[in-house]
Short mmCIF file of C-alpha atoms in Angstrom, two decimals:
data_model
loop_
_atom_site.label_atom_id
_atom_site.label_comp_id
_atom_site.label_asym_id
_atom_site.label_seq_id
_atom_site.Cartn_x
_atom_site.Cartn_y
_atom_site.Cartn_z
CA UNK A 311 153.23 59.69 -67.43
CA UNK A 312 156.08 62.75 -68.13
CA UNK A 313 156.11 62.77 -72.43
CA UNK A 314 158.43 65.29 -74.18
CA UNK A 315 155.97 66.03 -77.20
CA UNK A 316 156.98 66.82 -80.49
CA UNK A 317 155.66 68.16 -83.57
CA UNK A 318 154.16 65.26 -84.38
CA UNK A 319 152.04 65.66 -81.63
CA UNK A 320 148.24 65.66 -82.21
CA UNK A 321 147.93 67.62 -78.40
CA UNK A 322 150.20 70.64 -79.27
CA UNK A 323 148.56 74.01 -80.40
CA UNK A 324 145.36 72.67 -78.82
CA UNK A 325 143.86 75.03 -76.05
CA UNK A 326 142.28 73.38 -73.12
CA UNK A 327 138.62 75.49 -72.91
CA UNK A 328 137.88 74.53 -76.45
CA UNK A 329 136.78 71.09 -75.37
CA UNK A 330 139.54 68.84 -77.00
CA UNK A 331 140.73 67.05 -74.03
CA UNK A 332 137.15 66.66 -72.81
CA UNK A 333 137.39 62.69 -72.89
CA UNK A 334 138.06 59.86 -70.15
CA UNK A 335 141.32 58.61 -71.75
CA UNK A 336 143.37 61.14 -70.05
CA UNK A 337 144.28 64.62 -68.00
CA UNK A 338 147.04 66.68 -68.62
CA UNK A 339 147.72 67.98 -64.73
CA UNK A 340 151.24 69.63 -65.01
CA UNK A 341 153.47 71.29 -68.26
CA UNK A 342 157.14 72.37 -67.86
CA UNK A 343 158.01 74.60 -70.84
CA UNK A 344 161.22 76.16 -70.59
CA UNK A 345 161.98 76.90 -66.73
CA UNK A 346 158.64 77.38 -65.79
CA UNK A 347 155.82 75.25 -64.74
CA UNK A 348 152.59 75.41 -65.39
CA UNK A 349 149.25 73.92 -63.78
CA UNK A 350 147.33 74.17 -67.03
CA UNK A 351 143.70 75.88 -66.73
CA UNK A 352 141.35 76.94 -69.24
CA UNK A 353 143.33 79.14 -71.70
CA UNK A 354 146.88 77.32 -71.47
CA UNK A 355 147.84 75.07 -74.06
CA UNK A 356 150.51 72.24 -75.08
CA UNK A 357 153.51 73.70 -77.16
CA UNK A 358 156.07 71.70 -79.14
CA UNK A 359 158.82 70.38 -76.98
CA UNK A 360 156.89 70.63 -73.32
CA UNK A 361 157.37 68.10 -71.18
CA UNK A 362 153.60 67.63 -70.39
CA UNK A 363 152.47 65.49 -67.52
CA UNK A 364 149.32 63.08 -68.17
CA UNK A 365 147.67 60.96 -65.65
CA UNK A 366 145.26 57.95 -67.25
CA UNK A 367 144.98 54.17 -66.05
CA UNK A 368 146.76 51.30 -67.32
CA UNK A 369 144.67 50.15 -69.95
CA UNK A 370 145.16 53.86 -71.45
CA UNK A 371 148.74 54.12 -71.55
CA UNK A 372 149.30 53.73 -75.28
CA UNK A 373 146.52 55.99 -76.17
CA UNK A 374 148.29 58.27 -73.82
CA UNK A 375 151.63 57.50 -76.04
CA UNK A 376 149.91 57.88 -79.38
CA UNK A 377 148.73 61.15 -78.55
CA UNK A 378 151.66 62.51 -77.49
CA UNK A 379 153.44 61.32 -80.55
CA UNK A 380 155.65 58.29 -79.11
CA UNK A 381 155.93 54.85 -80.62
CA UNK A 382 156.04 52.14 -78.09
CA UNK A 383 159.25 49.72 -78.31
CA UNK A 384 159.97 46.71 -76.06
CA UNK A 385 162.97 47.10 -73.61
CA UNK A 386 165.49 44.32 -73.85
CA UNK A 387 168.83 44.95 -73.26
CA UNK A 388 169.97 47.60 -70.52
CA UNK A 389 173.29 48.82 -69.61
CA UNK A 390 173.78 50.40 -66.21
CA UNK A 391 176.68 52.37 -65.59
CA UNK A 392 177.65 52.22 -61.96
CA UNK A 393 177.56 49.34 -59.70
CA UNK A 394 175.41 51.54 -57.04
CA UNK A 395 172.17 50.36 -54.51
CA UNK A 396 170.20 51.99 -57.50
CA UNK A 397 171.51 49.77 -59.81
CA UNK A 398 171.60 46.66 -57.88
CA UNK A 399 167.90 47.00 -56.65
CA UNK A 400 166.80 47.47 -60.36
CA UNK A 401 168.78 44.45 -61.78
CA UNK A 402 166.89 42.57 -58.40
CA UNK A 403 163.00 44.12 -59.60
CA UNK A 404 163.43 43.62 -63.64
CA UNK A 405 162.04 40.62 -65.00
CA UNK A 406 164.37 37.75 -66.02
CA UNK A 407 163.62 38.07 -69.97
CA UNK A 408 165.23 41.68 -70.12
CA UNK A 409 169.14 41.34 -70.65
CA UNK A 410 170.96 43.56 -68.22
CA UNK A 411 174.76 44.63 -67.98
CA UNK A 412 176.30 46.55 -65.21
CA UNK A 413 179.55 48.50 -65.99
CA UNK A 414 181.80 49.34 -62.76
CA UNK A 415 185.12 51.10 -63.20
CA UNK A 416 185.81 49.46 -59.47
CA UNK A 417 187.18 46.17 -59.26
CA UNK A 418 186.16 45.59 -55.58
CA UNK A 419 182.77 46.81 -55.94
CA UNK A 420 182.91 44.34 -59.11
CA UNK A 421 183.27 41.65 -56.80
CA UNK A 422 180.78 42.68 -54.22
CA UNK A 423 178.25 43.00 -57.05
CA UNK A 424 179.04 39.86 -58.04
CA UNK A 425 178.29 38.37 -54.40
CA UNK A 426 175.15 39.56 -54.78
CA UNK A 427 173.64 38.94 -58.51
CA UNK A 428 174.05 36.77 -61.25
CA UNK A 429 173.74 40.04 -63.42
CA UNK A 430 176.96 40.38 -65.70
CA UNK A 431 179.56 42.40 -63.85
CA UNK A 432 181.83 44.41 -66.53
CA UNK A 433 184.84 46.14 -65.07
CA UNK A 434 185.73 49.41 -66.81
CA UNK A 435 184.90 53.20 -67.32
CA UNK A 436 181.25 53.47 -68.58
CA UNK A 437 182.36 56.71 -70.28
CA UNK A 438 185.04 54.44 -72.69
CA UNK A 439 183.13 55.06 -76.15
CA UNK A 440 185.36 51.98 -77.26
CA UNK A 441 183.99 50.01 -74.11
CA UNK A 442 180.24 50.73 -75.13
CA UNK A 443 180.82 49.31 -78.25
CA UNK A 444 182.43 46.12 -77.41
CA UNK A 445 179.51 45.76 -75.14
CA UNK A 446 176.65 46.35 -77.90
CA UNK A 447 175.65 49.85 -76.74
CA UNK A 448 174.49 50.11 -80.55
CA UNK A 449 171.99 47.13 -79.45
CA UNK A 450 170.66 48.27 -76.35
CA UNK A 451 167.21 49.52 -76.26
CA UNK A 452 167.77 51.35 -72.62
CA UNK A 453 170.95 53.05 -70.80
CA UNK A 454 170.88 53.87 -67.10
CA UNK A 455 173.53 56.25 -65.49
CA UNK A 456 173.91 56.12 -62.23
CA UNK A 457 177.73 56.65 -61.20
CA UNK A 458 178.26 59.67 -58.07
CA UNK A 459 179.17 61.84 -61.03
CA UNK A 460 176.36 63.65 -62.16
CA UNK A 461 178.30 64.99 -65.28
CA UNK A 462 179.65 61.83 -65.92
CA UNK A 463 175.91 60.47 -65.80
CA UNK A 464 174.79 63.47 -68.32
CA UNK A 465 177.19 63.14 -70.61
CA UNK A 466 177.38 58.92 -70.66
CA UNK A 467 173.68 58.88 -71.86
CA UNK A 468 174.44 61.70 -74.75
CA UNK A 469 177.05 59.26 -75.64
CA UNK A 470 173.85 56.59 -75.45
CA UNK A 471 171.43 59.03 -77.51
CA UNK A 472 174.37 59.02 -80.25
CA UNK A 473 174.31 55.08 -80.10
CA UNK A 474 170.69 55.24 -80.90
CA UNK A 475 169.50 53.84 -77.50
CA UNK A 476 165.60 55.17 -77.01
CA UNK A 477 165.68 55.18 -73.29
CA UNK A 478 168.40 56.79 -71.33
CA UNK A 479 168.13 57.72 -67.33
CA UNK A 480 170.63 59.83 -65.73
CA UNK A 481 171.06 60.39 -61.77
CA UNK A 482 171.47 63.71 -61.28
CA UNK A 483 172.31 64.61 -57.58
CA UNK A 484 173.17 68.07 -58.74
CA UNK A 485 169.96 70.35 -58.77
CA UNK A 486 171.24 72.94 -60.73
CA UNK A 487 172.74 70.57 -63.41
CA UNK A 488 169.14 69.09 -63.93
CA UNK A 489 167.64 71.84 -66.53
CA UNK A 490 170.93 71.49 -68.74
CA UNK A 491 170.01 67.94 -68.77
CA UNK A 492 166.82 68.71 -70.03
CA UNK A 493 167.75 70.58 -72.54
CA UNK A 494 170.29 67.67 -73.59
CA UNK A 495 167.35 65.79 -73.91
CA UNK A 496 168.39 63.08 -71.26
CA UNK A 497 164.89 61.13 -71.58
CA UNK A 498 164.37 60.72 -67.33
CA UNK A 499 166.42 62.32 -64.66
CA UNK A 500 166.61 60.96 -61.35
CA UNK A 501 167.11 63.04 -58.20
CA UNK A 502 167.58 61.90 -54.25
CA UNK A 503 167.15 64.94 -52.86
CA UNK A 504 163.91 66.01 -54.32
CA UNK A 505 163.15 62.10 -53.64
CA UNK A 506 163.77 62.71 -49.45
CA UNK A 507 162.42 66.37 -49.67
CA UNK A 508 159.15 64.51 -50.81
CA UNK A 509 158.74 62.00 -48.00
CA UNK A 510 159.80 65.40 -44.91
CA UNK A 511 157.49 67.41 -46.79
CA UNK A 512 154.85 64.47 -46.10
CA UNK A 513 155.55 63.86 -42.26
CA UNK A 514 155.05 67.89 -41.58
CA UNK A 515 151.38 68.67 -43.12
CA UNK A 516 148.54 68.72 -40.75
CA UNK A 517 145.97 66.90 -43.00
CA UNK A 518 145.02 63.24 -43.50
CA UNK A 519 147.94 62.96 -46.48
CA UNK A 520 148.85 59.52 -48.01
CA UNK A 521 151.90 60.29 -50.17
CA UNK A 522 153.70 63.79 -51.15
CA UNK A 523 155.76 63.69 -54.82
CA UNK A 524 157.67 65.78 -56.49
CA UNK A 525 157.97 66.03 -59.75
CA UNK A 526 161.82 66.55 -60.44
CA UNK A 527 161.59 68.25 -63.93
CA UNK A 528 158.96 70.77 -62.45
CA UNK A 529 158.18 72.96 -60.17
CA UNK A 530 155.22 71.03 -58.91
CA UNK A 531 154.43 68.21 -56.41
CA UNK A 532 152.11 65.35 -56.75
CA UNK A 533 150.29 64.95 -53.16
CA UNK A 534 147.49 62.20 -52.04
CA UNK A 535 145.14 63.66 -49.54
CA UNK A 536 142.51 61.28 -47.59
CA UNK A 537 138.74 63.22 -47.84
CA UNK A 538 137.86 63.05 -44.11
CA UNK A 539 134.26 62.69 -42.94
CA UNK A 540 132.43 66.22 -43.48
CA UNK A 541 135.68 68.01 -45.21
CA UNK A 542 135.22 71.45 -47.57
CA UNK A 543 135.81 68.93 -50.56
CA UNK A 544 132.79 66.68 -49.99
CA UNK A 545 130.19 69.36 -50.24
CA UNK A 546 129.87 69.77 -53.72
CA UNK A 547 131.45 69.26 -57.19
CA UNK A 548 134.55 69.87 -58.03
CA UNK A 549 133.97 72.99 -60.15
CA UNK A 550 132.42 74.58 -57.20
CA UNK A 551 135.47 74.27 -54.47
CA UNK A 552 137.14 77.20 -56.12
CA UNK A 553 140.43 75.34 -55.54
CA UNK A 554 143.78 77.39 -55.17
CA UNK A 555 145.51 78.71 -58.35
CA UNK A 556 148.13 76.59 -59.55
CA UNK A 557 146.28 72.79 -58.23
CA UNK A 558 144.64 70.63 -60.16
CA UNK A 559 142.98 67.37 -58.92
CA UNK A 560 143.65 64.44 -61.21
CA UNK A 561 142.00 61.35 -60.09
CA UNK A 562 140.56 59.40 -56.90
CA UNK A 563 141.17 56.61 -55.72
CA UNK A 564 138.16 54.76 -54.68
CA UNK A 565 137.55 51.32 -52.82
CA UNK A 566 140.80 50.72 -54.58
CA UNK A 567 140.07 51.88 -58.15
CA UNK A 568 141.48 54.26 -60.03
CA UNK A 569 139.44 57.23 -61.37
CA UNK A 570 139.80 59.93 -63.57
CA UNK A 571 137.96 63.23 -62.50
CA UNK A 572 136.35 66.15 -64.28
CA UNK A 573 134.49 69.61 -62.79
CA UNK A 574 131.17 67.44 -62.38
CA UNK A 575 133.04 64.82 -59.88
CA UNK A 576 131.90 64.43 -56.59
CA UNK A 577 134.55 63.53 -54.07
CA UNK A 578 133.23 61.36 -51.12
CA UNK A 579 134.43 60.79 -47.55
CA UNK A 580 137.41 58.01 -47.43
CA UNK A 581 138.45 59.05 -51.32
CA UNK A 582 142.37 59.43 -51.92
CA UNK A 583 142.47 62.84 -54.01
CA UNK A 584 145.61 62.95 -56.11
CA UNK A 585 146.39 66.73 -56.63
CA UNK A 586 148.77 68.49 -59.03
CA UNK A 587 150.15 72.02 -57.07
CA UNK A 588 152.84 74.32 -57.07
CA UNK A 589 154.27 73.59 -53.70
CA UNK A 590 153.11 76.92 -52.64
CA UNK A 591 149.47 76.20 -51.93
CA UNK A 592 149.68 72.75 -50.32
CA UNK A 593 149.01 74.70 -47.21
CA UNK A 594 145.72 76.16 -48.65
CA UNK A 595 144.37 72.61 -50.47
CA UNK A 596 145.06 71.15 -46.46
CA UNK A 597 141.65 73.25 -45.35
CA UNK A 598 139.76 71.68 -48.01
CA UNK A 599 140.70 67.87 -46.92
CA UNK A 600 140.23 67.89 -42.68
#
């Protein structure tokens, strides 16, 4: 879970070797303050306005919310802006109780849309403020951008934000546009590139490695190494595998449940490891995992 954290936050101002986050509810594996990204250790702590990465189970999520400083709200209505695969594989995945619109300034994409859901189709420019309100922007509880524009994307969801709509994701294809959308506070940005860079990344590492993310507002990737039989990390606890600067082991996954970690875990043989890294060491955690 990525949070923005406010003020109101009961995590900020807290440093991480005085014991506070010493529970099972959560882990806070990766903080982007500013432009740089942190993989938090002993004397780091969370600052007002980081967006601070937690990893928890289901059953935690809203204590992961309240701590952070969110209220939870039920999502509705969506508007999409742009009739694109993105938006037509969403509208096919949502459940049929949430209301979606799609807006397409295209009138043969409109069509071909059409062909393929019974989602309504609205033909016109997403970025018409006078559009939005005819089609209850005011009401909606999320607003999805994803149009080849990038700017257009940005600056549709401010437009949202103004509206009041809590949720608001914007593809951004352009890397360098993504920290200015950040600082616009555009709540999630999604990114291709960073998306496909993931999955190469993946096929070229030499160790038993389930799934390579990366985390598009940071610096950092999320990767899911297999423990092999007799690897570095099954010899001892955690604390004791003096790991690379800058990773951070979150959880396991084991005989398909999910587990939170701490310095006194013990990984086993046939455990998936999720890690937390700068992309920098990925080659060093490989040694500890074959």
């Amino acid at each position: 879970v990525c949070v923005k954290v406010r003020e109101n936050s009961e995590i900020i101002n807290k440093v991480f070797n005085t014991g506070y986050f010493n529970h099972s509810m959560f882990r806070i594996v990766a903080v982007k303050r500013h432009t740089t990204t942190i993989i938090p250790s002993g004397n780091d702590q969370i600052l007002a306005n980081d967006l601070v990465y937690f990893i928890c189970t289901k059953e935690n999520l809203e204590y992961v919310r309240n701590a952070a400083g969110k209220t939870n709200f039920d999502i509705k209505n969506i508007i999409i802006m742009g009739g694109s695969k993105i938006a037509l594989k969403t509208v096919q995945y949502l459940p049929n109780d949430i209301n979606v619109k799609i807006i397409e300034r295209d009138r043969e994409k409109c069509y071909k849309l059409a062909d393929k859901t019974d989602t309504l189709i609205i033909h016109g420019d997403g970025r018409n403020i006078d559009l939005l309100k005819d089609e209850g922007i005011e009401d909606a509880d999320a607003f999805v951008a994803v149009t080849d524009s990038s700017e257009a994307n940005i600056f549709a969801c401010m437009a949202a934000k103004r509206f009041g709509v809590k949720k608001t994701i914007a593809e951004v294809e352009n890397i360098d546009y993504i920290p200015m959308a950040e600082g616009l506070d555009i709540g999630t940005v999604l990114n291709k590139k960073t998306i496909a860079a993931s999955y190469i990344y993946q096929m070229l590492l030499d160790a038993s490695v389930l799934n390579v993310r990366n985390l598009t507002s940071a610096d950092a990737e999320i990767v899911e190494f297999m423990a092999e039989e007799g690897s570095r990390i099954t010899k001892g606890k955690i604390r004791d595998m003096r790991l690379p600067k800058d990773a951070n082991i979150g959880a396991i996954v084991r005989a398909g449940e999910g587990i939170l970690v701490n310095g006194d875990t013990q990984i086993l043989p046939n455990d998936q490891v999720v890690v937390f890294c700068k992309s920098q060491v990925i080659r060093q955690l490989e040694k500890f995992f074959k």
